PDB file of C-alpha atoms and ligand atoms in Angstrom:
ATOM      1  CA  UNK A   1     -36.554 -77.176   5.068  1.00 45.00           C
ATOM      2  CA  UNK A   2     -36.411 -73.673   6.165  1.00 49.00           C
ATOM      3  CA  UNK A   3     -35.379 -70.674   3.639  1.00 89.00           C
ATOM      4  CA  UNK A   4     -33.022 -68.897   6.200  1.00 97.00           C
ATOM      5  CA  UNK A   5     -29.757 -69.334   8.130  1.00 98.00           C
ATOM      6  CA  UNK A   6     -29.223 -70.482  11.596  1.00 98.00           C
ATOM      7  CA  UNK A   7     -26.368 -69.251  13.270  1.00 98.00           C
ATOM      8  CA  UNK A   8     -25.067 -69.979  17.051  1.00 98.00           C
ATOM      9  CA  UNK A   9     -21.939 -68.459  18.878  1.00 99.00           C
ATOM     10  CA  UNK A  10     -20.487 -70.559  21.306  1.00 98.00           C
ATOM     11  CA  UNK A  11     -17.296 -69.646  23.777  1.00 98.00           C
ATOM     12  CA  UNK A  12     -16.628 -69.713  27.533  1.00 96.00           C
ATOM     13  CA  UNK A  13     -17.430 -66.467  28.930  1.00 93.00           C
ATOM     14  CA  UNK A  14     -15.808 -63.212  28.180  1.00 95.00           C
ATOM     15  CA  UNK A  15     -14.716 -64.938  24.663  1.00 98.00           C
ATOM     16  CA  UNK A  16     -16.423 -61.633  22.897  1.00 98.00           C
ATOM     17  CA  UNK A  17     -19.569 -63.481  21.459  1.00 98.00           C
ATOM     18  CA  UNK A  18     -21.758 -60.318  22.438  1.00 98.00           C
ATOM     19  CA  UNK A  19     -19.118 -57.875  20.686  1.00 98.00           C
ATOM     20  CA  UNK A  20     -19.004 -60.137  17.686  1.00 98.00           C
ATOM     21  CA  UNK A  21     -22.613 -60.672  17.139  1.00 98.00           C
ATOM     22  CA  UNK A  22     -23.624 -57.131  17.473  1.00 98.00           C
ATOM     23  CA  UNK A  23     -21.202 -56.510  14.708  1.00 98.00           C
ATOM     24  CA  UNK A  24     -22.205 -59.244  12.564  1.00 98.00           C
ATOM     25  CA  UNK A  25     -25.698 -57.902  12.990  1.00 98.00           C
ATOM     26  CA  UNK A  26     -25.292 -54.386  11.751  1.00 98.00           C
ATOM     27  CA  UNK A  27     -22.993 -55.984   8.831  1.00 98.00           C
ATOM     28  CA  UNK A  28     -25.974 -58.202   7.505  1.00 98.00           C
ATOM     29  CA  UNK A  29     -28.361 -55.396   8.125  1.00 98.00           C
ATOM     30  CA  UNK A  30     -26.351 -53.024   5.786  1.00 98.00           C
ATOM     31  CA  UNK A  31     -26.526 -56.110   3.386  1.00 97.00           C
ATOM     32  CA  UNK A  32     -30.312 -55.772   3.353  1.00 97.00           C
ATOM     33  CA  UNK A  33     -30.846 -59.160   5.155  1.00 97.00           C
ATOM     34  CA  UNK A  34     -33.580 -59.585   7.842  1.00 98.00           C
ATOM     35  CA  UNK A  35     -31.380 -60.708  10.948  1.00 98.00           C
ATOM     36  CA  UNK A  36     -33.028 -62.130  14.073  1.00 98.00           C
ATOM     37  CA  UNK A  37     -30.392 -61.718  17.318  1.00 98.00           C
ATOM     38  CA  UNK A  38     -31.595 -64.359  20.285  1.00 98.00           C
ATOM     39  CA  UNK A  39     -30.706 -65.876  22.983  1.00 97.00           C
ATOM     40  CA  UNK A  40     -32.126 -68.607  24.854  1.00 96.00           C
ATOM     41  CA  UNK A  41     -35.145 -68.235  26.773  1.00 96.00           C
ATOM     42  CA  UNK A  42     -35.150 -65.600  24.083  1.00 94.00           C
ATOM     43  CA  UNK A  43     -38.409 -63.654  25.499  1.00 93.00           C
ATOM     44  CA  UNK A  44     -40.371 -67.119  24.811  1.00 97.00           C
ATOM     45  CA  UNK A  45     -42.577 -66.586  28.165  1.00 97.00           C
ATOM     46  CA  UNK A  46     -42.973 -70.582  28.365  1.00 98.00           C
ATOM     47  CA  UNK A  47     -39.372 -71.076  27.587  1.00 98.00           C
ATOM     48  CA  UNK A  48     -38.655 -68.804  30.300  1.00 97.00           C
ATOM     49  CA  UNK A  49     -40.992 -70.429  32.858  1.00 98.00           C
ATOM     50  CA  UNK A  50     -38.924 -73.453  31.907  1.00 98.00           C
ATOM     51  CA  UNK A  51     -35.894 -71.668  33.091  1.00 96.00           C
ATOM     52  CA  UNK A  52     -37.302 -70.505  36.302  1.00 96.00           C
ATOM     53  CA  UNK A  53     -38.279 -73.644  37.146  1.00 97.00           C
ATOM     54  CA  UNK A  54     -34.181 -74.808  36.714  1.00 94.00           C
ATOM     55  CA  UNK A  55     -32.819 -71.763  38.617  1.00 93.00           C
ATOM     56  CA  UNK A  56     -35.328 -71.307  41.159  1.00 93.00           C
ATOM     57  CA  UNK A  57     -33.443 -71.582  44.594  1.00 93.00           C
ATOM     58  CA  UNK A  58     -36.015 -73.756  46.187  1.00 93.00           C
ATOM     59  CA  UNK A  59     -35.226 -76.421  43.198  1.00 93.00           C
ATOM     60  CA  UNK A  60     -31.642 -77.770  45.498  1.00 92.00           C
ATOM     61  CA  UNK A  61     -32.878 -81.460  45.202  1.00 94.00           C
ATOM     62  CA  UNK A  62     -32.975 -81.162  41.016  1.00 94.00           C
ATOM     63  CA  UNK A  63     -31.819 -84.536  39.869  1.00 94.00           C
ATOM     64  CA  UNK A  64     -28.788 -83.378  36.996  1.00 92.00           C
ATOM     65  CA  UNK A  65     -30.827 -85.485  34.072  1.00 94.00           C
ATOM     66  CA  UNK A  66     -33.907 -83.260  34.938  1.00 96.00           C
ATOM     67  CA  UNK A  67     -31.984 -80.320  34.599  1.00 95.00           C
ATOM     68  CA  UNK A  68     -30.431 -81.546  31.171  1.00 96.00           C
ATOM     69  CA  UNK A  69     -34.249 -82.095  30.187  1.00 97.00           C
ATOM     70  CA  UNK A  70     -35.776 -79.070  31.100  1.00 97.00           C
ATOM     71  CA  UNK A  71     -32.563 -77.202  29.598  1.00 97.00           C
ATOM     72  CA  UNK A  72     -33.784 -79.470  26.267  1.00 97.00           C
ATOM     73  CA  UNK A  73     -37.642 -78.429  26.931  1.00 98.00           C
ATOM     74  CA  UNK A  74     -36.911 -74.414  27.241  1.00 98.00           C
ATOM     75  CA  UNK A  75     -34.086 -74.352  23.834  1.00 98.00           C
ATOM     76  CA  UNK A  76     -37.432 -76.478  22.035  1.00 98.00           C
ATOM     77  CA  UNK A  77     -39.866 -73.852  22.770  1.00 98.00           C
ATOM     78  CA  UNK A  78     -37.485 -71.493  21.892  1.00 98.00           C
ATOM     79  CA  UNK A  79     -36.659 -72.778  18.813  1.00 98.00           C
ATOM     80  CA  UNK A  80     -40.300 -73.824  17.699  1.00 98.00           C
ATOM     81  CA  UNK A  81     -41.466 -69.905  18.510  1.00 98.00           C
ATOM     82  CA  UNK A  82     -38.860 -68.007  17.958  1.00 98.00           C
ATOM     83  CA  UNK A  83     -36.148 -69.403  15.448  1.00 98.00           C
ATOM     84  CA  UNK A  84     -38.412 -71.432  12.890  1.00 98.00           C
ATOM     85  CA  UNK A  85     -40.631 -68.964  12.230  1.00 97.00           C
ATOM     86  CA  UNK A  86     -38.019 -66.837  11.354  1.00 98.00           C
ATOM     87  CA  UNK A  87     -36.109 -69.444   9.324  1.00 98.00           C
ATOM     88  CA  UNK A  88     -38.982 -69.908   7.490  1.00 97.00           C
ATOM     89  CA  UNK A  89     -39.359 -66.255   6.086  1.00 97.00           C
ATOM     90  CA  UNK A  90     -36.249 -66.399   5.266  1.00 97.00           C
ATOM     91  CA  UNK A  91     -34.324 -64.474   8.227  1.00 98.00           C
ATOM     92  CA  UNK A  92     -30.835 -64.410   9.499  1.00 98.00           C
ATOM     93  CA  UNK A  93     -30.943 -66.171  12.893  1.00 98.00           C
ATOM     94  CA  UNK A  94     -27.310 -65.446  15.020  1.00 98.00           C
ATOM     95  CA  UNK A  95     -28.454 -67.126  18.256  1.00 98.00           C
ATOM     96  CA  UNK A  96     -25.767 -66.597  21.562  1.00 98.00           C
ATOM     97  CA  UNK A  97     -25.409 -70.279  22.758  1.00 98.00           C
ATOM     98  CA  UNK A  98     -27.287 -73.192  21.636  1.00 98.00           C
ATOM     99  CA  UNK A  99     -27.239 -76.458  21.747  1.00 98.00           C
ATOM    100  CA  UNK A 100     -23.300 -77.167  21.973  1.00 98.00           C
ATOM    101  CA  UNK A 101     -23.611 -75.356  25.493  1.00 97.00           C
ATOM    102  CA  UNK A 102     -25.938 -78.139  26.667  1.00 97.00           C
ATOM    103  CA  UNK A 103     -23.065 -80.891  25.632  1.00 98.00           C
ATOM    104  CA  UNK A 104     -20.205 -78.889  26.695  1.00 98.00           C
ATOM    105  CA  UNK A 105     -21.702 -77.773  29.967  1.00 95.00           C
ATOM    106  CA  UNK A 106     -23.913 -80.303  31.427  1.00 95.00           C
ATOM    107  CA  UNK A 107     -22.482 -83.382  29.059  1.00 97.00           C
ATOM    108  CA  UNK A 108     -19.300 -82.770  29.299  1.00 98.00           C
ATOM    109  CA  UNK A 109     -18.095 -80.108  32.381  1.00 95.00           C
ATOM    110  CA  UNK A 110     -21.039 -81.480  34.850  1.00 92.00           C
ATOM    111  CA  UNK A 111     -19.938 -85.238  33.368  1.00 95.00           C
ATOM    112  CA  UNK A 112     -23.559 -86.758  32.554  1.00 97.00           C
ATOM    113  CA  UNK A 113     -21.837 -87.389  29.126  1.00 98.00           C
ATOM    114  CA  UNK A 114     -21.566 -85.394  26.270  1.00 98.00           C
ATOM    115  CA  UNK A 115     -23.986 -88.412  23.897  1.00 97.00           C
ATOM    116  CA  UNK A 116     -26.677 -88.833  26.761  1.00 97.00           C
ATOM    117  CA  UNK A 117     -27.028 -84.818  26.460  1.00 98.00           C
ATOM    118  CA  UNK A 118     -26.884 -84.960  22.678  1.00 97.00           C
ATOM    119  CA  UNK A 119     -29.509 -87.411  22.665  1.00 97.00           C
ATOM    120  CA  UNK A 120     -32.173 -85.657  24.230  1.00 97.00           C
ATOM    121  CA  UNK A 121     -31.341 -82.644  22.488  1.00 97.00           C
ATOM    122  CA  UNK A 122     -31.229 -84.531  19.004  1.00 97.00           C
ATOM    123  CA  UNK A 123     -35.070 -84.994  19.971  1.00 98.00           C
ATOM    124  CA  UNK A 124     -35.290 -81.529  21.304  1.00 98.00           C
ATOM    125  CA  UNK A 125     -34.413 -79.855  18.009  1.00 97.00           C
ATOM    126  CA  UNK A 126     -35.776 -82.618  15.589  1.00 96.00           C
ATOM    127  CA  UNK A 127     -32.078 -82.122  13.863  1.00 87.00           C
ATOM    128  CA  UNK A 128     -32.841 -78.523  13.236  1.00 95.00           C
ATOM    129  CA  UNK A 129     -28.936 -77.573  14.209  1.00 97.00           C
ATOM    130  CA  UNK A 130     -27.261 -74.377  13.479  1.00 98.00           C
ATOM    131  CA  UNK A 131     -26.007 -74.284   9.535  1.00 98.00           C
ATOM    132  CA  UNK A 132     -22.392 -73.033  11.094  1.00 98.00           C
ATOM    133  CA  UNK A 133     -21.277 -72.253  14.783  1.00 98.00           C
ATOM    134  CA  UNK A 134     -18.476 -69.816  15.193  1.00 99.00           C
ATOM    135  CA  UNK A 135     -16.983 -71.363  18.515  1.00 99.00           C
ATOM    136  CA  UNK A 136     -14.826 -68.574  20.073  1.00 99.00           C
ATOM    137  CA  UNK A 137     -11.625 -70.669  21.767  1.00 98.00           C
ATOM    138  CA  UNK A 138      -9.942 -68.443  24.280  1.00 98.00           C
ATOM    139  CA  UNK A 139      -7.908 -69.178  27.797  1.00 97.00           C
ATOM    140  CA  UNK A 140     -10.239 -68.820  30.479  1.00 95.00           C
ATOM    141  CA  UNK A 141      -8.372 -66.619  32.941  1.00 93.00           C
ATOM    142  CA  UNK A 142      -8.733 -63.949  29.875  1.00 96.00           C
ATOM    143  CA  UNK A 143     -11.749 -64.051  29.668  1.00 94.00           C
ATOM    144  CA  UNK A 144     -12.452 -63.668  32.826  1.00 89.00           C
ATOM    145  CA  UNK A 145     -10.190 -60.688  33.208  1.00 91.00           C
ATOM    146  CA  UNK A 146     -12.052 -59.073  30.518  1.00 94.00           C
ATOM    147  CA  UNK A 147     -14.765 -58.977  31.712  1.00 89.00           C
ATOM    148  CA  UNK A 148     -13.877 -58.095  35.249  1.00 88.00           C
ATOM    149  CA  UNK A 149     -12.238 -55.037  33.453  1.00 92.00           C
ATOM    150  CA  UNK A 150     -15.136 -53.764  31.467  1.00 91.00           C
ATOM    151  CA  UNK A 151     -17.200 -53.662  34.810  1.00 84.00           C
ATOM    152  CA  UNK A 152     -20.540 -54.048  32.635  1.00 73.00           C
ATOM    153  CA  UNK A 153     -21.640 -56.827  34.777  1.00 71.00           C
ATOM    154  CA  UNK A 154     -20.763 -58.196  37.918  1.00 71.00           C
ATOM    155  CA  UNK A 155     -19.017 -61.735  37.977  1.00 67.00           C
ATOM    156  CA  UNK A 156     -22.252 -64.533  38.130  1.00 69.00           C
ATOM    157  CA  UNK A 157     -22.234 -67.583  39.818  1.00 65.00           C
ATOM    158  CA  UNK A 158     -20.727 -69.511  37.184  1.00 64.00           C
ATOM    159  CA  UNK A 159     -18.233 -67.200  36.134  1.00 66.00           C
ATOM    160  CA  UNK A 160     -16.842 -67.358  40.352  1.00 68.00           C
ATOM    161  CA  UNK A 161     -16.674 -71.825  39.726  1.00 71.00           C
ATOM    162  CA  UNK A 162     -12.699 -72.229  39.660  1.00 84.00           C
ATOM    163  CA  UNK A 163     -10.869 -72.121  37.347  1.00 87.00           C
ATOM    164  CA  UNK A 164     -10.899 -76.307  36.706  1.00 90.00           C
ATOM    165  CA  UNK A 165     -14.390 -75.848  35.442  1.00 93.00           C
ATOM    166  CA  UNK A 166     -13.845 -73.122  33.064  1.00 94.00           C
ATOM    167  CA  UNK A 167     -10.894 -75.652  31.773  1.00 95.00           C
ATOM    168  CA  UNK A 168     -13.206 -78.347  31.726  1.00 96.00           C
ATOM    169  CA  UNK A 169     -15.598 -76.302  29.457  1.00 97.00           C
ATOM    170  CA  UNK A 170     -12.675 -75.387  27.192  1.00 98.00           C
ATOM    171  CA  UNK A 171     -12.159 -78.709  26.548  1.00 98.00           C
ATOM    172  CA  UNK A 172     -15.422 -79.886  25.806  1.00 98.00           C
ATOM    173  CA  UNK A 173     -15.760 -77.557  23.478  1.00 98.00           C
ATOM    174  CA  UNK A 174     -12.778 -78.943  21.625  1.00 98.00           C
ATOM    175  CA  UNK A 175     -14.458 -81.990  21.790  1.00 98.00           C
ATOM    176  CA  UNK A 176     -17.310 -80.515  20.702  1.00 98.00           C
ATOM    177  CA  UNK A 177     -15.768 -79.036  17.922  1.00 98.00           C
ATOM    178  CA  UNK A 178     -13.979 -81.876  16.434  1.00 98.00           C
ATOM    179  CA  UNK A 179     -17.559 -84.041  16.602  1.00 97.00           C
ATOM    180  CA  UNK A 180     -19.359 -81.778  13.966  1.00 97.00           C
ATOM    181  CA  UNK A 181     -16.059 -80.390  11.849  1.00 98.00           C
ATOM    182  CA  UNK A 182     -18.703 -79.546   9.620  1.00 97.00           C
ATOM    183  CA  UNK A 183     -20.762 -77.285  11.041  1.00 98.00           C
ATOM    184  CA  UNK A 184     -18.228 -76.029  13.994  1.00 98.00           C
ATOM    185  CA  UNK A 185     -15.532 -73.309  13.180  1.00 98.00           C
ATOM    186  CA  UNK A 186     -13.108 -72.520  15.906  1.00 98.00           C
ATOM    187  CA  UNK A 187     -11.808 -69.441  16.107  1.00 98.00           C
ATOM    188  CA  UNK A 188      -8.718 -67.842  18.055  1.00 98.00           C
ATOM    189  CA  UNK A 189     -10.468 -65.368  20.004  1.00 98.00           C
ATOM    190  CA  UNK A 190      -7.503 -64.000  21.855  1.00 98.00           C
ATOM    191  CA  UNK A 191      -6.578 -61.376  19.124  1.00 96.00           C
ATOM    192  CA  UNK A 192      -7.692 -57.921  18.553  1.00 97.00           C
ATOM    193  CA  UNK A 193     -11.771 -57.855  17.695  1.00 98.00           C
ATOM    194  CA  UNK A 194     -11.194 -55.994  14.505  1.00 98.00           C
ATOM    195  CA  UNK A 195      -9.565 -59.260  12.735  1.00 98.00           C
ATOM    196  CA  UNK A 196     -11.823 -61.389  14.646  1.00 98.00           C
ATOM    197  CA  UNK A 197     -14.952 -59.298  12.808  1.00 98.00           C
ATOM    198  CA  UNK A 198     -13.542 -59.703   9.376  1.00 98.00           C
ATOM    199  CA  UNK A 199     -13.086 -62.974  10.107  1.00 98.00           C
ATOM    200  CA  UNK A 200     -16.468 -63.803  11.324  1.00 98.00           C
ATOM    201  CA  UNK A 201     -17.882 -61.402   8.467  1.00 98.00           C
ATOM    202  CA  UNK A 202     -15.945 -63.812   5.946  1.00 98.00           C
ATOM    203  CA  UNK A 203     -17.103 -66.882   7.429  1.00 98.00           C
ATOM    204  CA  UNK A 204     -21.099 -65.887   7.312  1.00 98.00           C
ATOM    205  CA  UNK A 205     -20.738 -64.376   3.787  1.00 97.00           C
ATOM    206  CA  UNK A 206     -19.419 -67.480   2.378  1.00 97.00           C
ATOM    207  CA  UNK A 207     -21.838 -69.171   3.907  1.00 97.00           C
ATOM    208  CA  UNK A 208     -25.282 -67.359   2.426  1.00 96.00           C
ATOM    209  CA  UNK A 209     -23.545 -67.446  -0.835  1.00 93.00           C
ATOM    210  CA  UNK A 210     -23.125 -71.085  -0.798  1.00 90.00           C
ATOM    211  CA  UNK A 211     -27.038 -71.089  -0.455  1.00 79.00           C
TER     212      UNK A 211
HETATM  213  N1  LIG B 301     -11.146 -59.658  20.929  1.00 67.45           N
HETATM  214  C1  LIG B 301     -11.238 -58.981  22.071  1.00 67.45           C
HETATM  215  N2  LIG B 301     -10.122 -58.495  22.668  1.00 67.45           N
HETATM  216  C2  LIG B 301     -10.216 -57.817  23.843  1.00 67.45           C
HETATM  217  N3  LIG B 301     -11.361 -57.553  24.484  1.00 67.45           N
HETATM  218  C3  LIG B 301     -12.492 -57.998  23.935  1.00 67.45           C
HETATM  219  C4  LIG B 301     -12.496 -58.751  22.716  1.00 67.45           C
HETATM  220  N4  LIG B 301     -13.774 -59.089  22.421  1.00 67.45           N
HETATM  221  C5  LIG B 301     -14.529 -58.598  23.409  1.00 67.45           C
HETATM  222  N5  LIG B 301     -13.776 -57.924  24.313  1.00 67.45           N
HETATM  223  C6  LIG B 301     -14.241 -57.256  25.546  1.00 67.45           C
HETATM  224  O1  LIG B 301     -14.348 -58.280  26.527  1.00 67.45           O
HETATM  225  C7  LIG B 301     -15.536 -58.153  27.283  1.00 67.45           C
HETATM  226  C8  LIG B 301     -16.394 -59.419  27.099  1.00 67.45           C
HETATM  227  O2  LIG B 301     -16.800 -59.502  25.732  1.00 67.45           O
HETATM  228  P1  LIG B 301     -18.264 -60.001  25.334  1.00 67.45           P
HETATM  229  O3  LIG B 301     -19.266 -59.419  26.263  1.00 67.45           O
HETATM  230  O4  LIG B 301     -18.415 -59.766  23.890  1.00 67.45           O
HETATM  231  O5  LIG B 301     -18.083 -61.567  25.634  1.00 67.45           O
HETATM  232  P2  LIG B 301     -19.206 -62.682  25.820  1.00 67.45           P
HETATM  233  O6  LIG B 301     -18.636 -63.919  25.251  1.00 67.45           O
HETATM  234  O7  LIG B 301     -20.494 -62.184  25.273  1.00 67.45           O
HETATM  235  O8  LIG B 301     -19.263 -62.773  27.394  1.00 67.45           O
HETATM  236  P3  LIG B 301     -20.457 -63.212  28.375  1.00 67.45           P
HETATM  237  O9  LIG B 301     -20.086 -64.559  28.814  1.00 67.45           O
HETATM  238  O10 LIG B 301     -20.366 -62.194  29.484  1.00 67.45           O
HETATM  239  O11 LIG B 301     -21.748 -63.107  27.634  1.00 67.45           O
HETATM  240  C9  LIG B 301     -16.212 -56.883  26.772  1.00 67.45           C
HETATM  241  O12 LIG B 301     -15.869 -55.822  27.612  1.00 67.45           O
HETATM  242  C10 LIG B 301     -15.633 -56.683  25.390  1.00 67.45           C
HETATM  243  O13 LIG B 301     -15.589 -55.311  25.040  1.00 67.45           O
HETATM  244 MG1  LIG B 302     -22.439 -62.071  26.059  1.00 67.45          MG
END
């Protein structure tokens, strides 16, 4: 098994998973550890082929189950170029959504079930999951409004889906959450993101130490 620590961020959007990983980054950094920040594709040229393939607008007749696959097939290459290789030297891995957005989003929110999506990506990742997920639980209309107020990035096409989907994903993710108690951590992330960084910063240093 690999030397290093994998660690995914999960939340609707707006929860402050950017914000918390940056500052989780520096903090390991000034801890002398080799941290590796991704995100799926993750600059994995096949893995993003894979994704162009799912968003391309041409793609209209895409059967859901294909998409589920090919969201399976792109996270795989990912994880078998990017985050291995690292693990295996020994690296930090914080990845921004992984595997948990698959069940919460297509399993669960999109309703092809959150154990058919699990399944595939059980095979996807060979049971290589993240050694903790910090799952960032926050109302959705907030997060929304925040980002709408920092104005770094214009509303996308998932963020505009009412508000009954971003509820939907909120509960899955409960769901979610209470399926791997052991590996999942949900946090409040409605409070102030100084807390929520010493929090996070506790969570991850208990963590390597336990290794
Ligand atoms: N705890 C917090 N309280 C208030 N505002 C916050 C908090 N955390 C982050 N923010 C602000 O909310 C906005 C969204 O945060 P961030 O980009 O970290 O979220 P995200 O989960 O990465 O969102 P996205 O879905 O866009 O990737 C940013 O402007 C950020 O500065
Ligand atoms: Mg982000």
């Amino acid at each position: 098994m690999a030397g290093g620590t994998f660690i995914t961020f999960e939340g609707g959007d707006g929860s402050g998973k950017t914000t918390l990983i940056r500052s989780l980054m520096d903090r390991l950094e000034r801890n002398g550890r080799e941290v590796v920040v991704t995100r799926e594709p993750g600059g994995s040229p096949i893995a993003e082929a894979i994704r162009e393939v799912i968003l391309h607008v041409d793609n209209t007749a895409m059967d859901p189950l294909t998409e589920a696959l090919l969201y399976a097939a792109s996270r795989r290459q990912h994880l078998a170029e990017k985050v291995l290789p690292a693990l295996a030297r020994g690296a930090v891995v914080v990845c921004d959504r992984f595997v948990d957005s698959s069940l919460v989003y297509q399993g669960y929110a999109r309703g092809l079930g959150i154990d058919s999506v699990w399944e595939i990506n059980r095979f996807a990742t060979e049971g290589r999951m993240p050694d903790l997920t910090l799952y960032l639980d926050l109302d959705p209309q907030i997060g929304l409004s925040r980002i709408e107020a920092s104005g770094r990035r214009q509303p996308d096409r998932l963020d505009l889906e009412g508000l009954d989907f971003h509820t939907r994903v909120r509960e899955g993710y409960r769901q979610v959450a209470a399926m791997f108690p052991e590996r999942i951590v949900m946090l409040d992330a409605s409070g102030d993101p100084g807390p929520l960084k010493e929090q996070v910063w506790k969570l991850v240093s208990a963590r390597l130490e336990s290794r």
